[in-house]
N, CA, C and O atoms as a GROMACS GRO file, in nm:
protein
  416
    1MET      N    1  -5.175   8.474  -1.242
    1MET     CA    2  -5.295   8.554  -1.241
    1MET      C    3  -5.287   8.653  -1.357
    1MET      O    4  -5.188   8.725  -1.371
    2LYS      N    5  -5.388   8.657  -1.436
    2LYS     CA    6  -5.393   8.749  -1.550
    2LYS      C    7  -5.415   8.891  -1.499
    2LYS      O    8  -5.471   8.912  -1.392
    3GLU      N    9  -5.371   8.988  -1.578
    3GLU     CA   10  -5.380   9.128  -1.537
    3GLU      C   11  -5.523   9.172  -1.510
    3GLU      O   12  -5.548   9.248  -1.416
    4LYS      N   13  -5.617   9.126  -1.590
    4LYS     CA   14  -5.755   9.174  -1.578
    4LYS      C   15  -5.830   9.103  -1.465
    4LYS      O   16  -5.937   9.149  -1.424
    5GLU      N   17  -5.777   8.993  -1.415
    5GLU     CA   18  -5.844   8.922  -1.308
    5GLU      C   19  -5.809   8.986  -1.174
    5GLU      O   20  -5.692   9.016  -1.147
    6SER      N   21  -5.908   9.007  -1.094
    6SER     CA   22  -5.882   9.063  -0.962
    6SER      C   23  -5.847   8.950  -0.865
    6SER      O   24  -5.866   8.832  -0.895
    7TYR      N   25  -5.796   8.988  -0.751
    7TYR     CA   26  -5.761   8.891  -0.647
    7TYR      C   27  -5.883   8.808  -0.608
    7TYR      O   28  -5.873   8.686  -0.593
    8GLU      N   29  -5.997   8.873  -0.593
    8GLU     CA   30  -6.120   8.803  -0.554
    8GLU      C   31  -6.167   8.707  -0.661
    8GLU      O   32  -6.223   8.602  -0.629
    9GLN      N   33  -6.147   8.740  -0.788
    9GLN     CA   34  -6.188   8.649  -0.896
    9GLN      C   35  -6.104   8.521  -0.893
    9GLN      O   36  -6.155   8.413  -0.923
   10VAL      N   37  -5.979   8.533  -0.857
   10VAL     CA   38  -5.890   8.416  -0.855
   10VAL      C   39  -5.905   8.338  -0.726
   10VAL      O   40  -5.921   8.216  -0.729
   11TYR      N   41  -5.901   8.406  -0.612
   11TYR     CA   42  -5.897   8.338  -0.482
   11TYR      C   43  -6.028   8.343  -0.405
   11TYR      O   44  -6.038   8.281  -0.299
   12GLY      N   45  -6.126   8.413  -0.454
   12GLY     CA   46  -6.253   8.423  -0.383
   12GLY      C   47  -6.250   8.535  -0.281
   12GLY      O   48  -6.149   8.604  -0.264
   13ASP      N   49  -6.359   8.552  -0.214
   13ASP     CA   50  -6.374   8.658  -0.115
   13ASP      C   51  -6.300   8.620   0.013
   13ASP      O   52  -6.334   8.519   0.074
   14PRO      N   53  -6.199   8.698   0.056
   14PRO     CA   54  -6.124   8.666   0.178
   14PRO      C   55  -6.213   8.657   0.302
   14PRO      O   56  -6.177   8.589   0.398
   15LYS      N   57  -6.326   8.724   0.302
   15LYS     CA   58  -6.417   8.719   0.416
   15LYS      C   59  -6.481   8.581   0.431
   15LYS      O   60  -6.534   8.547   0.537
   16GLN      N   61  -6.477   8.503   0.324
   16GLN     CA   62  -6.539   8.370   0.326
   16GLN      C   63  -6.440   8.258   0.358
   16GLN      O   64  -6.480   8.142   0.363
   17TYR      N   65  -6.312   8.290   0.381
   17TYR     CA   66  -6.209   8.188   0.402
   17TYR      C   67  -6.236   8.102   0.526
   17TYR      O   68  -6.200   7.984   0.528
   18HIS      N   69  -6.297   8.158   0.627
   18HIS     CA   70  -6.322   8.083   0.750
   18HIS      C   71  -6.445   7.992   0.740
   18HIS      O   72  -6.467   7.909   0.828
   19MET      N   73  -6.523   8.007   0.637
   19MET     CA   74  -6.644   7.927   0.622
   19MET      C   75  -6.610   7.781   0.591
   19MET      O   76  -6.514   7.756   0.518
   20PRO      N   77  -6.684   7.685   0.646
   20PRO     CA   78  -6.658   7.545   0.615
   20PRO      C   79  -6.684   7.514   0.468
   20PRO      O   80  -6.770   7.575   0.404
   21ILE      N   81  -6.609   7.419   0.416
   21ILE     CA   82  -6.626   7.376   0.277
   21ILE      C   83  -6.715   7.253   0.279
   21ILE      O   84  -6.680   7.152   0.340
   22LYS      N   85  -6.829   7.260   0.213
   22LYS     CA   86  -6.927   7.153   0.220
   22LYS      C   87  -6.914   7.052   0.107
   22LYS      O   88  -6.941   6.933   0.127
   23GLU      N   89  -6.875   7.097  -0.009
   23GLU     CA   90  -6.869   7.008  -0.125
   23GLU      C   91  -6.739   6.928  -0.126
   23GLU      O   92  -6.631   6.985  -0.110
   24ILE      N   93  -6.749   6.797  -0.142
   24ILE     CA   94  -6.631   6.710  -0.141
   24ILE      C   95  -6.535   6.744  -0.254
   24ILE      O   96  -6.414   6.732  -0.238
   25GLU      N   97  -6.587   6.786  -0.368
   25GLU     CA   98  -6.500   6.822  -0.481
   25GLU      C   99  -6.412   6.941  -0.445
   25GLU      O  100  -6.296   6.946  -0.483
   26GLU      N  101  -6.469   7.035  -0.372
   26GLU     CA  102  -6.392   7.153  -0.330
   26GLU      C  103  -6.286   7.115  -0.227
   26GLU      O  104  -6.176   7.171  -0.227
   27LYS      N  105  -6.318   7.020  -0.140
   27LYS     CA  106  -6.221   6.975  -0.040
   27LYS      C  107  -6.102   6.908  -0.106
   27LYS      O  108  -5.988   6.928  -0.064
   28TRP      N  109  -6.127   6.829  -0.210
   28TRP     CA  110  -6.018   6.761  -0.280
   28TRP      C  111  -5.925   6.859  -0.348
   28TRP      O  112  -5.808   6.828  -0.370
   29LYS      N  113  -5.974   6.976  -0.383
   29LYS     CA  114  -5.888   7.078  -0.444
   29LYS      C  115  -5.785   7.132  -0.344
   29LYS      O  116  -5.681   7.184  -0.385
   30LEU      N  117  -5.813   7.120  -0.216
   30LEU     CA  118  -5.722   7.169  -0.112
   30LEU      C  119  -5.608   7.072  -0.082
   30LEU      O  120  -5.505   7.113  -0.029
   31VAL      N  121  -5.624   6.945  -0.115
   31VAL     CA  122  -5.524   6.844  -0.080
   31VAL      C  123  -5.386   6.876  -0.135
   31VAL      O  124  -5.290   6.871  -0.058
   32PRO      N  125  -5.369   6.908  -0.263
   32PRO     CA  126  -5.234   6.938  -0.312
   32PRO      C  127  -5.166   7.054  -0.238
   32PRO      O  128  -5.047   7.048  -0.209
   33ALA      N  129  -5.242   7.158  -0.208
   33ALA     CA  130  -5.185   7.272  -0.135
   33ALA      C  131  -5.146   7.231   0.007
   33ALA      O  132  -5.041   7.271   0.057
   34PHE      N  133  -5.229   7.151   0.071
   34PHE     CA  134  -5.200   7.104   0.206
   34PHE      C  135  -5.072   7.020   0.207
   34PHE      O  136  -4.986   7.039   0.292
   35LEU      N  137  -5.061   6.928   0.111
   35LEU     CA  138  -4.942   6.842   0.105
   35LEU      C  139  -4.817   6.921   0.069
   35LEU      O  140  -4.708   6.889   0.116
   36LYS      N  141  -4.833   7.023  -0.011
   36LYS     CA  142  -4.718   7.107  -0.047
   36LYS      C  143  -4.665   7.181   0.076
   36LYS      O  144  -4.544   7.197   0.092
   37ILE      N  145  -4.755   7.225   0.160
   37ILE     CA  146  -4.715   7.301   0.279
   37ILE      C  147  -4.663   7.208   0.388
   37ILE      O  148  -4.555   7.231   0.442
   38ARG      N  149  -4.737   7.106   0.420
   38ARG     CA  150  -4.702   7.019   0.533
   38ARG      C  151  -4.622   6.897   0.494
   38ARG      O  152  -4.538   6.851   0.571
   39GLY      N  153  -4.647   6.844   0.378
   39GLY     CA  154  -4.580   6.722   0.337
   39GLY      C  155  -4.654   6.600   0.387
   39GLY      O  156  -4.715   6.604   0.494
   40LEU      N  157  -4.650   6.494   0.310
   40LEU     CA  158  -4.724   6.373   0.344
   40LEU      C  159  -4.666   6.304   0.467
   40LEU      O  160  -4.742   6.258   0.553
   41VAL      N  161  -4.535   6.295   0.476
   41VAL     CA  162  -4.472   6.226   0.589
   41VAL      C  163  -4.499   6.301   0.719
   41VAL      O  164  -4.532   6.239   0.820
   42LYS      N  165  -4.488   6.432   0.718
   42LYS     CA  166  -4.514   6.512   0.838
   42LYS      C  167  -4.658   6.492   0.884
   42LYS      O  168  -4.683   6.483   1.004
   43GLN      N  169  -4.751   6.486   0.791
   43GLN     CA  170  -4.891   6.464   0.826
   43GLN      C  171  -4.909   6.329   0.894
   43GLN      O  172  -4.981   6.319   0.993
   44HIS      N  173  -4.845   6.225   0.842
   44HIS     CA  174  -4.857   6.091   0.901
   44HIS      C  175  -4.795   6.088   1.041
   44HIS      O  176  -4.853   6.029   1.133
   45ILE      N  177  -4.680   6.149   1.057
   45ILE     CA  178  -4.614   6.150   1.188
   45ILE      C  179  -4.698   6.228   1.289
   45ILE      O  180  -4.716   6.182   1.402
   46ASP      N  181  -4.749   6.343   1.251
   46ASP     CA  182  -4.834   6.421   1.341
   46ASP      C  183  -4.961   6.345   1.378
   46ASP      O  184  -5.005   6.350   1.493
   47SER      N  185  -5.019   6.276   1.281
   47SER     CA  186  -5.140   6.198   1.307
   47SER      C  187  -5.110   6.084   1.404
   47SER      O  188  -5.189   6.059   1.496
   48PHE      N  189  -4.998   6.015   1.385
   48PHE     CA  190  -4.960   5.906   1.475
   48PHE      C  191  -4.934   5.960   1.615
   48PHE      O  192  -4.981   5.901   1.713
   49ASN      N  193  -4.861   6.069   1.626
   49ASN     CA  194  -4.832   6.127   1.757
   49ASN      C  195  -4.960   6.169   1.829
   49ASN      O  196  -4.971   6.152   1.950
   50TYR      N  197  -5.055   6.224   1.756
   50TYR     CA  198  -5.184   6.262   1.815
   50TYR      C  199  -5.258   6.137   1.864
   50TYR      O  200  -5.318   6.138   1.972
   51PHE      N  201  -5.254   6.031   1.785
   51PHE     CA  202  -5.318   5.906   1.825
   51PHE      C  203  -5.258   5.854   1.955
   51PHE      O  204  -5.330   5.815   2.047
   52ILE      N  205  -5.125   5.854   1.964
   52ILE     CA  206  -5.058   5.804   2.084
   52ILE      C  207  -5.087   5.893   2.205
   52ILE      O  208  -5.114   5.843   2.314
   53ALA      N  209  -5.081   6.023   2.187
   53ALA     CA  210  -5.095   6.116   2.299
   53ALA      C  211  -5.240   6.136   2.344
   53ALA      O  212  -5.265   6.155   2.463
   54VAL      N  213  -5.335   6.132   2.250
   54VAL     CA  214  -5.473   6.171   2.283
   54VAL      C  215  -5.573   6.058   2.263
   54VAL      O  216  -5.647   6.023   2.355
   55GLU      N  217  -5.575   6.000   2.145
   55GLU     CA  218  -5.681   5.905   2.109
   55GLU      C  219  -5.675   5.776   2.191
   55GLU      O  220  -5.780   5.724   2.229
   56ILE      N  221  -5.556   5.723   2.217
   56ILE     CA  222  -5.547   5.600   2.297
   56ILE      C  223  -5.607   5.623   2.435
   56ILE      O  224  -5.679   5.538   2.488
   57LYS      N  225  -5.578   5.738   2.495
   57LYS     CA  226  -5.635   5.768   2.627
   57LYS      C  227  -5.787   5.775   2.622
   57LYS      O  228  -5.854   5.728   2.713
   58LYS      N  229  -5.842   5.833   2.515
   58LYS     CA  230  -5.988   5.840   2.502
   58LYS      C  231  -6.048   5.700   2.487
   58LYS      O  232  -6.154   5.672   2.544
   59ILE      N  233  -5.983   5.614   2.411
   59ILE     CA  234  -6.033   5.477   2.392
   59ILE      C  235  -6.035   5.403   2.525
   59ILE      O  236  -6.133   5.338   2.559
   60VAL      N  237  -5.926   5.414   2.600
   60VAL     CA  238  -5.919   5.345   2.729
   60VAL      C  239  -6.017   5.406   2.829
   60VAL      O  240  -6.079   5.333   2.907
   61GLU      N  241  -6.033   5.537   2.829
   61GLU     CA  242  -6.130   5.601   2.919
   61GLU      C  243  -6.272   5.553   2.891
   61GLU      O  244  -6.352   5.538   2.983
   62ALA      N  245  -6.303   5.528   2.765
   62ALA     CA  246  -6.437   5.481   2.730
   62ALA      C  247  -6.460   5.338   2.777
   62ALA      O  248  -6.575   5.296   2.796
   63ASN      N  249  -6.353   5.262   2.795
   63ASN     CA  250  -6.362   5.122   2.836
   63ASN      C  251  -6.272   5.098   2.957
   63ASN      O  252  -6.201   4.997   2.962
   64ASN      N  253  -6.273   5.189   3.054
   64ASN     CA  254  -6.174   5.184   3.161
   64ASN      C  255  -6.199   5.077   3.267
   64ASN      O  256  -6.108   5.044   3.343
   65LYS      N  257  -6.318   5.024   3.274
   65LYS     CA  258  -6.349   4.926   3.379
   65LYS      C  259  -6.366   4.787   3.317
   65LYS      O  260  -6.450   4.767   3.229
   66VAL      N  261  -6.285   4.692   3.365
   66VAL     CA  262  -6.294   4.553   3.320
   66VAL      C  263  -6.341   4.470   3.438
   66VAL      O  264  -6.270   4.459   3.539
   67THR      N  265  -6.459   4.412   3.426
   67THR     CA  266  -6.520   4.337   3.536
   67THR      C  267  -6.497   4.187   3.517
   67THR      O  268  -6.503   4.135   3.406
   68CYS      N  269  -6.470   4.120   3.627
   68CYS     CA  270  -6.448   3.976   3.626
   68CYS      C  271  -6.581   3.904   3.604
   68CYS      O  272  -6.681   3.937   3.669
   69ASP      N  273  -6.584   3.807   3.512
   69ASP     CA  274  -6.707   3.731   3.486
   69ASP      C  275  -6.746   3.644   3.605
   69ASP      O  276  -6.864   3.627   3.632
   70ALA      N  277  -6.648   3.589   3.676
   70ALA     CA  278  -6.676   3.499   3.788
   70ALA      C  279  -6.727   3.576   3.910
   70ALA      O  280  -6.814   3.526   3.982
   71ASP      N  281  -6.676   3.695   3.932
   71ASP     CA  282  -6.717   3.775   4.047
   71ASP      C  283  -6.733   3.921   4.002
   71ASP      O  284  -6.634   3.993   3.993
   72PRO      N  285  -6.855   3.964   3.974
   72PRO     CA  286  -6.878   4.100   3.923
   72PRO      C  287  -6.833   4.211   4.018
   72PRO      O  288  -6.817   4.326   3.975
   73LEU      N  289  -6.811   4.179   4.146
   73LEU     CA  290  -6.762   4.280   4.239
   73LEU      C  291  -6.611   4.304   4.223
   73LEU      O  292  -6.558   4.403   4.273
   74PHE      N  293  -6.544   4.213   4.154
   74PHE     CA  294  -6.400   4.227   4.130
   74PHE      C  295  -6.380   4.289   3.992
   74PHE      O  296  -6.431   4.238   3.892
   75TYR      N  297  -6.306   4.398   3.987
   75TYR     CA  298  -6.281   4.464   3.859
   75TYR      C  299  -6.146   4.535   3.860
   75TYR      O  300  -6.088   4.561   3.965
   76ILE      N  301  -6.100   4.565   3.742
   76ILE     CA  302  -5.979   4.645   3.722
   76ILE      C  303  -6.022   4.773   3.652
   76ILE      O  304  -6.099   4.769   3.556
   77LYS      N  305  -5.972   4.885   3.701
   77LYS     CA  306  -6.006   5.013   3.640
   77LYS      C  307  -5.877   5.084   3.598
   77LYS      O  308  -5.789   5.110   3.681
   78TYR      N  309  -5.867   5.114   3.468
   78TYR     CA  310  -5.751   5.185   3.416
   78TYR      C  311  -5.772   5.334   3.436
   78TYR      O  312  -5.877   5.388   3.399
   79THR      N  313  -5.674   5.400   3.494
   79THR     CA  314  -5.688   5.543   3.522
   79THR      C  315  -5.598   5.631   3.436
   79THR      O  316  -5.635   5.744   3.404
   80ASN      N  317  -5.482   5.582   3.398
   80ASN     CA  318  -5.391   5.664   3.317
   80ASN      C  319  -5.307   5.571   3.229
   80ASN      O  320  -5.230   5.490   3.280
   81VAL      N  321  -5.323   5.584   3.100
   81VAL     CA  322  -5.249   5.500   3.007
   81VAL      C  323  -5.134   5.581   2.949
   81VAL      O  324  -5.152   5.696   2.910
   82GLN      N  325  -5.017   5.520   2.944
   82GLN     CA  326  -4.901   5.586   2.887
   82GLN      C  327  -4.834   5.490   2.789
   82GLN      O  328  -4.828   5.370   2.813
   83VAL      N  329  -4.786   5.545   2.679
   83VAL     CA  330  -4.710   5.467   2.582
   83VAL      C  331  -4.565   5.509   2.596
   83VAL      O  332  -4.531   5.626   2.580
   84GLY      N  333  -4.481   5.412   2.626
   84GLY     CA  334  -4.340   5.442   2.645
   84GLY      C  335  -4.254   5.375   2.540
   84GLY      O  336  -4.304   5.324   2.440
   85THR      N  337  -4.127   5.376   2.565
   85THR     CA  338  -4.034   5.312   2.472
   85THR      C  339  -4.045   5.161   2.486
   85THR      O  340  -4.080   5.112   2.593
   86PRO      N  341  -4.017   5.086   2.380
   86PRO     CA  342  -4.028   4.941   2.388
   86PRO      C  343  -3.916   4.882   2.475
   86PRO      O  344  -3.801   4.925   2.469
   87ASP      N  345  -3.953   4.782   2.555
   87ASP     CA  346  -3.853   4.711   2.633
   87ASP      C  347  -3.893   4.566   2.648
   87ASP      O  348  -4.007   4.528   2.622
   88VAL      N  349  -3.798   4.484   2.691
   88VAL     CA  350  -3.819   4.341   2.708
   88VAL      C  351  -3.803   4.309   2.856
   88VAL      O  352  -3.703   4.347   2.917
   89ASP      N  353  -3.901   4.238   2.913
   89ASP     CA  354  -3.890   4.194   3.052
   89ASP      C  355  -3.802   4.070   3.056
   89ASP      O  356  -3.829   3.971   2.989
   90GLU      N  357  -3.694   4.078   3.135
   90GLU     CA  358  -3.601   3.966   3.144
   90GLU      C  359  -3.618   3.889   3.274
   90GLU      O  360  -3.556   3.784   3.291
   91GLY      N  361  -3.698   3.938   3.361
   91GLY     CA  362  -3.720   3.870   3.488
   91GLY      C  363  -3.793   3.964   3.582
   91GLY      O  364  -3.848   4.066   3.539
   92PHE      N  365  -3.793   3.930   3.708
   92PHE     CA  366  -3.863   4.010   3.808
   92PHE      C  367  -3.800   4.148   3.818
   92PHE      O  368  -3.685   4.161   3.861
   93ASN      N  369  -3.873   4.251   3.780
   93ASN     CA  370  -3.828   4.390   3.782
   93ASN      C  371  -3.701   4.416   3.703
   93ASN      O  372  -3.628   4.511   3.732
   94ILE      N  373  -3.673   4.334   3.604
   94ILE     CA  374  -3.557   4.355   3.518
   94ILE      C  375  -3.606   4.366   3.374
   94ILE      O  376  -3.666   4.273   3.321
   95SER      N  377  -3.579   4.480   3.313
   95SER     CA  378  -3.616   4.498   3.173
   95SER      C  379  -3.506   4.576   3.104
   95SER      O  380  -3.429   4.649   3.168
   96LYS      N  381  -3.498   4.559   2.973
   96LYS     CA  382  -3.398   4.633   2.897
   96LYS      C  383  -3.463   4.690   2.771
   96LYS      O  384  -3.555   4.629   2.716
   97PRO      N  385  -3.416   4.805   2.727
   97PRO     CA  386  -3.472   4.865   2.605
   97PRO      C  387  -3.445   4.776   2.484
   97PRO      O  388  -3.346   4.704   2.478
   98THR      N  389  -3.536   4.783   2.388
   98THR     CA  390  -3.519   4.703   2.267
   98THR      C  391  -3.567   4.781   2.146
   98THR      O  392  -3.635   4.883   2.158
   99THR      N  393  -3.531   4.732   2.030
   99THR     CA  394  -3.579   4.787   1.904
   99THR      C  395  -3.631   4.672   1.820
   99THR      O  396  -3.616   4.555   1.858
  100LEU      N  397  -3.690   4.703   1.707
  100LEU     CA  398  -3.739   4.596   1.619
  100LEU      C  399  -3.626   4.508   1.570
  100LEU      O  400  -3.647   4.389   1.543
  101MET      N  401  -3.507   4.562   1.557
  101MET     CA  402  -3.393   4.484   1.511
  101MET      C  403  -3.352   4.378   1.613
  101MET      O  404  -3.298   4.274   1.575
  102ASN      N  405  -3.379   4.403   1.742
  102ASN     CA  406  -3.339   4.310   1.847
  102ASN      C  407  -3.441   4.200   1.872
  102ASN      O  408  -3.409   4.100   1.936
  103VAL      N  409  -3.563   4.217   1.823
  103VAL     CA  410  -3.670   4.120   1.848
  103VAL      C  411  -3.655   4.003   1.753
  103VAL      O  412  -3.622   4.020   1.636
  104GLY      N  413  -3.680   3.884   1.805
  104GLY     CA  414  -3.685   3.768   1.717
  104GLY      C  415  -3.562   3.694   1.723
  104GLY      O  416  -3.549   3.592   1.654
   0.00000   0.00000   0.00000
């Protein structure tokens, strides 16, 4: 920042910081600062975790009832979806944890 430039000339009016940014060009100027603070990998992990914890439940809630074509009175309704660790079913009530390295 040059000596003659004031804080407001460089960074804008602090009272306006909470206002939404409407112009796409202005939004793109924020990306480098965002990535510098949060990092690209952290953003992807947080986004994935949010998808698993929140968005999958919303998707299933929107389509929670599956009706049988042969008998419309028969249906399955999903009430709570959970994503857990991967496992392999080995038989009746027998499963073991697995990883991608163990599959195949």
